[in-house]
mmCIF file of C-alpha atoms in Angstrom:
data_model
loop_
_atom_site.group_PDB
_atom_site.id
_atom_site.type_symbol
_atom_site.label_atom_id
_atom_site.label_comp_id
_atom_site.label_asym_id
_atom_site.label_seq_id
_atom_site.Cartn_x
_atom_site.Cartn_y
_atom_site.Cartn_z
ATOM 1 C CA UNK A 1 -10.438 75.616 192.923
ATOM 2 C CA UNK A 2 -12.278 78.151 190.587
ATOM 3 C CA UNK A 3 -11.620 76.051 187.519
ATOM 4 C CA UNK A 4 -13.012 73.004 189.257
ATOM 5 C CA UNK A 5 -16.031 74.832 190.181
ATOM 6 C CA UNK A 6 -16.447 76.060 186.594
ATOM 7 C CA UNK A 7 -16.112 72.524 185.205
ATOM 8 C CA UNK A 8 -18.755 71.121 187.648
ATOM 9 C CA UNK A 9 -21.145 73.892 186.552
ATOM 10 C CA UNK A 10 -20.553 73.248 182.923
ATOM 11 C CA UNK A 11 -21.141 69.436 183.451
ATOM 12 C CA UNK A 12 -24.503 70.379 185.204
ATOM 13 C CA UNK A 13 -25.586 72.526 182.255
ATOM 14 C CA UNK A 14 -24.688 69.633 179.994
ATOM 15 C CA UNK A 15 -26.944 67.391 181.940
ATOM 16 C CA UNK A 16 -29.933 69.806 182.046
ATOM 17 C CA UNK A 17 -29.646 70.578 178.336
ATOM 18 C CA UNK A 18 -30.790 66.976 177.585
ATOM 19 C CA UNK A 19 -33.947 67.606 179.443
ATOM 20 C CA UNK A 20 -35.418 70.180 177.029
ATOM 21 C CA UNK A 21 -33.860 72.278 174.171
ATOM 22 C CA UNK A 22 -33.657 75.573 176.104
ATOM 23 C CA UNK A 23 -32.562 74.098 179.505
ATOM 24 C CA UNK A 24 -28.740 74.280 178.824
ATOM 25 C CA UNK A 25 -28.652 77.842 177.939
ATOM 26 C CA UNK A 26 -31.109 78.756 180.675
ATOM 27 C CA UNK A 27 -28.825 77.014 183.070
ATOM 28 C CA UNK A 28 -25.862 78.676 181.746
ATOM 29 C CA UNK A 29 -27.580 82.079 181.985
ATOM 30 C CA UNK A 30 -28.413 81.490 185.694
ATOM 31 C CA UNK A 31 -24.989 80.389 186.505
ATOM 32 C CA UNK A 32 -23.580 83.345 184.724
ATOM 33 C CA UNK A 33 -25.683 85.693 186.899
ATOM 34 C CA UNK A 34 -24.560 83.837 190.123
ATOM 35 C CA UNK A 35 -20.933 83.883 189.084
ATOM 36 C CA UNK A 36 -21.066 87.618 188.150
ATOM 37 C CA UNK A 37 -22.496 88.428 191.642
ATOM 38 C CA UNK A 38 -19.889 86.138 193.343
ATOM 39 C CA UNK A 39 -17.144 88.046 191.471
ATOM 40 C CA UNK A 40 -18.640 91.411 192.301
ATOM 41 C CA UNK A 41 -18.708 90.253 196.026
ATOM 42 C CA UNK A 42 -15.080 89.127 195.727
ATOM 43 C CA UNK A 43 -15.931 85.469 196.520
ATOM 44 C CA UNK A 44 -14.107 84.527 193.337
ATOM 45 C CA UNK A 45 -11.492 86.525 191.303
ATOM 46 C CA UNK A 46 -13.515 86.711 188.050
ATOM 47 C CA UNK A 47 -16.662 85.241 186.279
ATOM 48 C CA UNK A 48 -15.528 82.365 184.167
ATOM 49 C CA UNK A 49 -18.949 81.807 182.340
ATOM 50 C CA UNK A 50 -18.250 84.046 179.385
ATOM 51 C CA UNK A 51 -15.478 81.661 178.440
ATOM 52 C CA UNK A 52 -17.774 78.703 178.155
ATOM 53 C CA UNK A 53 -19.558 77.957 174.902
ATOM 54 C CA UNK A 54 -23.348 78.395 174.579
ATOM 55 C CA UNK A 55 -25.480 75.510 173.459
ATOM 56 C CA UNK A 56 -27.234 75.716 169.977
ATOM 57 C CA UNK A 57 -30.581 77.236 170.153
ATOM 58 C CA UNK A 58 -33.668 75.796 168.593
ATOM 59 C CA UNK A 59 -34.831 77.979 165.755
ATOM 60 C CA UNK A 60 -37.825 79.872 166.956
ATOM 61 C CA UNK A 61 -41.232 79.630 165.235
ATOM 62 C CA UNK A 62 -41.883 83.171 164.253
ATOM 63 C CA UNK A 63 -45.607 84.030 163.910
ATOM 64 C CA UNK A 64 -45.839 87.037 161.314
ATOM 65 C CA UNK A 65 -49.356 88.528 160.701
ATOM 66 C CA UNK A 66 -50.029 89.564 157.108
ATOM 67 C CA UNK A 67 -50.903 93.314 156.441
ATOM 68 C CA UNK A 68 -54.774 92.829 156.867
ATOM 69 C CA UNK A 69 -54.590 90.782 160.082
ATOM 70 C CA UNK A 70 -51.896 93.230 161.483
ATOM 71 C CA UNK A 71 -54.313 96.154 160.748
ATOM 72 C CA UNK A 72 -57.155 94.367 162.448
ATOM 73 C CA UNK A 73 -54.902 93.833 165.521
ATOM 74 C CA UNK A 74 -53.763 97.503 165.731
ATOM 75 C CA UNK A 75 -57.264 98.691 165.390
ATOM 76 C CA UNK A 76 -58.298 96.387 168.312
ATOM 77 C CA UNK A 77 -55.069 97.293 170.336
ATOM 78 C CA UNK A 78 -55.839 101.142 169.825
ATOM 79 C CA UNK A 79 -58.830 100.739 172.126
ATOM 80 C CA UNK A 80 -56.808 98.970 174.787
ATOM 81 C CA UNK A 81 -54.797 100.511 177.816
ATOM 82 C CA UNK A 82 -51.672 98.753 176.545
ATOM 83 C CA UNK A 83 -51.637 100.356 173.111
ATOM 84 C CA UNK A 84 -48.498 102.355 173.793
ATOM 85 C CA UNK A 85 -46.568 99.124 175.050
ATOM 86 C CA UNK A 86 -47.764 97.219 171.976
ATOM 87 C CA UNK A 87 -46.426 100.057 169.782
ATOM 88 C CA UNK A 88 -43.104 99.986 171.567
ATOM 89 C CA UNK A 89 -42.831 96.188 171.015
ATOM 90 C CA UNK A 90 -43.857 96.305 167.339
ATOM 91 C CA UNK A 91 -42.229 99.329 166.030
ATOM 92 C CA UNK A 92 -39.176 99.654 168.342
ATOM 93 C CA UNK A 93 -38.492 95.958 168.836
ATOM 94 C CA UNK A 94 -38.185 96.256 172.748
ATOM 95 C CA UNK A 95 -38.135 93.334 175.089
ATOM 96 C CA UNK A 96 -40.939 93.034 177.610
ATOM 97 C CA UNK A 97 -38.455 94.007 180.545
ATOM 98 C CA UNK A 98 -37.180 97.007 178.532
ATOM 99 C CA UNK A 99 -40.818 98.158 177.985
ATOM 100 C CA UNK A 100 -41.718 97.786 181.553
ATOM 101 C CA UNK A 101 -38.603 99.729 182.752
ATOM 102 C CA UNK A 102 -39.049 102.707 180.612
ATOM 103 C CA UNK A 103 -39.303 106.055 182.244
ATOM 104 C CA UNK A 104 -40.457 109.400 180.758
ATOM 105 C CA UNK A 105 -36.863 110.759 181.451
ATOM 106 C CA UNK A 106 -35.718 108.193 178.776
ATOM 107 C CA UNK A 107 -37.674 109.928 176.010
ATOM 108 C CA UNK A 108 -36.183 112.978 174.201
ATOM 109 C CA UNK A 109 -39.293 114.598 172.632
ATOM 110 C CA UNK A 110 -37.144 117.107 170.611
ATOM 111 C CA UNK A 111 -34.938 114.433 168.929
ATOM 112 C CA UNK A 112 -37.764 111.776 168.882
ATOM 113 C CA UNK A 113 -35.683 109.199 170.578
ATOM 114 C CA UNK A 114 -35.675 106.812 173.502
ATOM 115 C CA UNK A 115 -32.740 105.660 175.583
ATOM 116 C CA UNK A 116 -32.839 101.900 176.723
ATOM 117 C CA UNK A 117 -30.798 101.696 179.922
ATOM 118 C CA UNK A 118 -32.676 99.284 182.280
ATOM 119 C CA UNK A 119 -35.114 96.482 182.359
ATOM 120 C CA UNK A 120 -37.573 95.094 184.995
ATOM 121 C CA UNK A 121 -37.138 91.504 186.047
ATOM 122 C CA UNK A 122 -38.582 89.293 188.739
ATOM 123 C CA UNK A 123 -36.559 88.758 191.870
ATOM 124 C CA UNK A 124 -37.028 85.534 193.902
ATOM 125 C CA UNK A 125 -35.932 84.947 197.389
ATOM 126 C CA UNK A 126 -35.813 81.368 198.478
ATOM 127 C CA UNK A 127 -35.829 79.800 201.912
ATOM 128 C CA UNK A 128 -32.402 78.425 202.704
ATOM 129 C CA UNK A 129 -31.899 74.727 201.797
ATOM 130 C CA UNK A 130 -35.392 74.699 200.402
ATOM 131 C CA UNK A 131 -37.046 75.694 197.184
ATOM 132 C CA UNK A 132 -39.856 77.583 198.723
ATOM 133 C CA UNK A 133 -40.262 81.272 197.624
ATOM 134 C CA UNK A 134 -40.385 83.598 200.650
ATOM 135 C CA UNK A 135 -40.543 86.829 198.660
ATOM 136 C CA UNK A 136 -41.155 88.018 195.005
ATOM 137 C CA UNK A 137 -40.640 91.376 193.675
ATOM 138 C CA UNK A 138 -40.280 93.150 190.354
ATOM 139 C CA UNK A 139 -36.908 95.078 190.442
ATOM 140 C CA UNK A 140 -34.841 97.244 188.023
ATOM 141 C CA UNK A 141 -31.727 95.602 186.484
ATOM 142 C CA UNK A 142 -29.188 96.551 183.854
ATOM 143 C CA UNK A 143 -30.200 95.674 180.251
ATOM 144 C CA UNK A 144 -29.664 92.023 179.172
ATOM 145 C CA UNK A 145 -26.335 92.595 177.363
ATOM 146 C CA UNK A 146 -23.778 95.447 176.977
ATOM 147 C CA UNK A 147 -25.259 95.951 173.385
ATOM 148 C CA UNK A 148 -28.668 96.353 174.840
ATOM 149 C CA UNK A 149 -27.783 99.814 175.932
ATOM 150 C CA UNK A 150 -28.976 101.813 173.029
ATOM 151 C CA UNK A 151 -30.744 104.967 171.746
ATOM 152 C CA UNK A 152 -33.498 104.392 169.281
ATOM 153 C CA UNK A 153 -35.482 106.715 166.920
ATOM 154 C CA UNK A 154 -39.088 106.577 167.705
ATOM 155 C CA UNK A 155 -41.981 106.747 165.149
ATOM 156 C CA UNK A 156 -44.125 109.773 165.541
ATOM 157 C CA UNK A 157 -47.270 107.710 166.311
ATOM 158 C CA UNK A 158 -45.470 106.184 169.256
ATOM 159 C CA UNK A 159 -44.204 109.558 170.723
ATOM 160 C CA UNK A 160 -47.861 110.852 170.490
ATOM 161 C CA UNK A 161 -48.900 107.895 172.673
ATOM 162 C CA UNK A 162 -46.106 108.570 175.126
ATOM 163 C CA UNK A 163 -47.302 112.216 175.541
ATOM 164 C CA UNK A 164 -50.895 110.838 175.994
ATOM 165 C CA UNK A 165 -49.617 108.545 178.697
ATOM 166 C CA UNK A 166 -47.845 111.226 180.362
ATOM 167 C CA UNK A 167 -50.957 113.442 180.451
ATOM 168 C CA UNK A 168 -52.984 110.482 181.826
ATOM 169 C CA UNK A 169 -50.467 109.962 184.624
ATOM 170 C CA UNK A 170 -50.348 113.673 185.577
ATOM 171 C CA UNK A 171 -54.026 113.445 186.059
ATOM 172 C CA UNK A 172 -53.662 110.391 188.295
ATOM 173 C CA UNK A 173 -51.264 112.243 190.404
ATOM 174 C CA UNK A 174 -53.790 114.973 191.237
ATOM 175 C CA UNK A 175 -56.527 112.478 191.951
ATOM 176 C CA UNK A 176 -57.183 112.546 195.791
ATOM 177 C CA UNK A 177 -58.512 108.974 195.702
ATOM 178 C CA UNK A 178 -54.992 107.594 194.420
ATOM 179 C CA UNK A 179 -51.976 107.441 196.660
ATOM 180 C CA UNK A 180 -49.616 107.764 193.697
ATOM 181 C CA UNK A 181 -46.123 106.543 193.933
ATOM 182 C CA UNK A 182 -43.926 108.441 191.372
ATOM 183 C CA UNK A 183 -41.203 106.141 190.156
ATOM 184 C CA UNK A 184 -41.499 107.917 186.561
ATOM 185 C CA UNK A 185 -42.470 104.580 184.929
ATOM 186 C CA UNK A 186 -44.224 105.012 181.667
ATOM 187 C CA UNK A 187 -45.967 101.619 182.071
ATOM 188 C CA UNK A 188 -47.368 101.381 185.558
ATOM 189 C CA UNK A 189 -50.403 100.538 187.641
ATOM 190 C CA UNK A 190 -52.815 103.310 188.651
ATOM 191 C CA UNK A 191 -50.828 104.080 191.765
ATOM 192 C CA UNK A 192 -47.514 104.249 189.848
ATOM 193 C CA UNK A 193 -46.217 100.890 190.987
ATOM 194 C CA UNK A 194 -44.624 98.725 188.108
ATOM 195 C CA UNK A 195 -46.799 96.354 186.151
ATOM 196 C CA UNK A 196 -46.413 92.684 186.823
ATOM 197 C CA UNK A 197 -44.182 90.648 184.336
ATOM 198 C CA UNK A 198 -47.243 88.656 182.965
ATOM 199 C CA UNK A 199 -49.660 91.533 182.524
ATOM 200 C CA UNK A 200 -48.831 92.576 178.989
ATOM 201 C CA UNK A 201 -48.842 88.986 177.642
ATOM 202 C CA UNK A 202 -52.282 88.582 179.268
ATOM 203 C CA UNK A 203 -53.495 91.664 177.625
ATOM 204 C CA UNK A 204 -52.326 90.630 174.203
ATOM 205 C CA UNK A 205 -53.964 87.231 174.594
ATOM 206 C CA UNK A 206 -57.247 88.889 175.451
ATOM 207 C CA UNK A 207 -56.965 91.190 172.450
ATOM 208 C CA UNK A 208 -56.206 88.231 170.013
ATOM 209 C CA UNK A 209 -58.875 86.025 171.363
ATOM 210 C CA UNK A 210 -61.676 88.635 171.259
ATOM 211 C CA UNK A 211 -60.872 89.442 167.588
ATOM 212 C CA UNK A 212 -60.313 86.069 166.193
ATOM 213 C CA UNK A 213 -56.490 86.579 165.651
ATOM 214 C CA UNK A 214 -53.663 84.223 166.305
ATOM 215 C CA UNK A 215 -52.161 84.593 169.671
ATOM 216 C CA UNK A 216 -49.093 87.028 169.807
ATOM 217 C CA UNK A 217 -46.779 87.567 172.666
ATOM 218 C CA UNK A 218 -44.519 90.475 173.502
ATOM 219 C CA UNK A 219 -41.697 88.542 172.100
ATOM 220 C CA UNK A 220 -43.761 87.916 168.977
ATOM 221 C CA UNK A 221 -44.131 91.719 168.545
ATOM 222 C CA UNK A 222 -40.225 92.008 168.775
ATOM 223 C CA UNK A 223 -39.987 89.158 166.104
ATOM 224 C CA UNK A 224 -42.395 91.085 163.873
ATOM 225 C CA UNK A 225 -40.345 94.062 164.115
ATOM 226 C CA UNK A 226 -37.238 92.369 163.015
ATOM 227 C CA UNK A 227 -39.253 90.707 160.088
ATOM 228 C CA UNK A 228 -40.425 94.034 158.913
ATOM 229 C CA UNK A 229 -36.931 95.339 158.751
ATOM 230 C CA UNK A 230 -35.645 92.182 156.881
ATOM 231 C CA UNK A 231 -38.509 92.670 154.336
ATOM 232 C CA UNK A 232 -37.371 96.259 153.893
ATOM 233 C CA UNK A 233 -33.821 95.178 153.212
ATOM 234 C CA UNK A 234 -32.263 96.600 156.384
ATOM 235 C CA UNK A 235 -28.761 94.947 156.865
ATOM 236 C CA UNK A 236 -28.531 92.280 159.447
ATOM 237 C CA UNK A 237 -25.835 94.135 161.551
ATOM 238 C CA UNK A 238 -28.182 97.122 161.827
ATOM 239 C CA UNK A 239 -31.108 94.970 162.804
ATOM 240 C CA UNK A 240 -28.857 93.400 165.380
ATOM 241 C CA UNK A 241 -27.921 96.783 166.891
ATOM 242 C CA UNK A 242 -31.609 97.966 166.971
ATOM 243 C CA UNK A 243 -32.617 94.764 168.772
ATOM 244 C CA UNK A 244 -29.657 95.069 171.275
ATOM 245 C CA UNK A 245 -28.445 91.604 170.502
ATOM 246 C CA UNK A 246 -25.053 90.505 171.898
ATOM 247 C CA UNK A 247 -23.706 89.774 168.414
ATOM 248 C CA UNK A 248 -24.875 89.761 164.754
ATOM 249 C CA UNK A 249 -24.522 85.831 165.049
ATOM 250 C CA UNK A 250 -27.531 85.818 167.476
ATOM 251 C CA UNK A 251 -29.549 87.860 165.121
ATOM 252 C CA UNK A 252 -28.656 85.510 162.130
ATOM 253 C CA UNK A 253 -29.468 82.548 164.248
ATOM 254 C CA UNK A 254 -33.002 83.847 164.711
ATOM 255 C CA UNK A 255 -33.826 85.358 161.563
ATOM 256 C CA UNK A 256 -31.960 83.834 158.700
ATOM 257 C CA UNK A 257 -34.888 81.964 157.299
ATOM 258 C CA UNK A 258 -37.568 84.573 157.913
ATOM 259 C CA UNK A 259 -37.697 85.710 154.346
ATOM 260 C CA UNK A 260 -38.944 82.261 153.375
ATOM 261 C CA UNK A 261 -42.145 82.796 155.394
ATOM 262 C CA UNK A 262 -45.290 82.698 153.133
ATOM 263 C CA UNK A 263 -46.933 85.705 154.898
ATOM 264 C CA UNK A 264 -44.710 88.594 154.183
ATOM 265 C CA UNK A 265 -45.132 92.051 155.294
ATOM 266 C CA UNK A 266 -44.636 94.562 152.486
ATOM 267 C CA UNK A 267 -43.190 98.131 153.050
ATOM 268 C CA UNK A 268 -45.517 99.984 155.370
ATOM 269 C CA UNK A 269 -42.954 102.186 156.858
ATOM 270 C CA UNK A 270 -45.203 105.367 156.157
ATOM 271 C CA UNK A 271 -47.625 103.795 158.712
ATOM 272 C CA UNK A 272 -50.577 104.913 156.510
ATOM 273 C CA UNK A 273 -52.745 102.137 157.802
ATOM 274 C CA UNK A 274 -52.190 102.759 161.470
ATOM 275 C CA UNK A 275 -55.653 103.326 163.094
ATOM 276 C CA UNK A 276 -56.579 106.656 164.571
ATOM 277 C CA UNK A 277 -56.588 106.612 168.291
ATOM 278 C CA UNK A 278 -60.140 105.640 169.399
ATOM 279 C CA UNK A 279 -59.841 104.268 172.882
ATOM 280 C CA UNK A 280 -59.473 105.626 176.231
ATOM 281 C CA UNK A 281 -57.036 104.534 178.903
ATOM 282 C CA UNK A 282 -58.124 103.805 182.399
#
């Protein structure tokens, strides 16, 4: 019976992959979550989805800013409340959900490291036998893959911003006008609630539009982090570990042609062009 279910699901994924390039893998991902939950609740004996073959992914179009544009972007970002989150994406290569899920307890200020052990995702509840959403919430989940559990060294400039954010949140907690909910999130609303899943990309779009820069997404920051490492000659297997990819093959699939990009970022690991902090958070 279980084999029959698995074959039916696979055929459904094959049908949807013809609709658009990402549909097959997205369908496979959703089926994998459903099967994993079903196995956890003992409805089936095991999750068969890891045994199925993923569909080839379209190579992403990676937007890489040259040194001058990146400098202008960071100068503008330094005046924005999302500056810390932007640095975490650009210089630590974190996924959006990983950034939003960070807590202060994840940072080791003595060792200058951060532990990635959760992500925030959207949780939809649908009406039975219908496709209408009855409830939506941002919830904590385990990282995307087993390899996504990782400890990363954090640049000094980022740790300084974490400290700055911690001080800001401590002030919010003492504000009698704010009913603060202490979930320990680094990235949160004024009352301590987690940010929405779209808020960071909206902030990035505003920064880019107001400064005449090409639009960058959170995933684009992560791509730029990988590109920087490639340009600095870091081995692919190490980049894969830093990004938390499920395998080196995934990293290769995404970044094998990046070195042919016209706009290359040259070694700036010393961070000498990083702007001084000029903005205030609020």
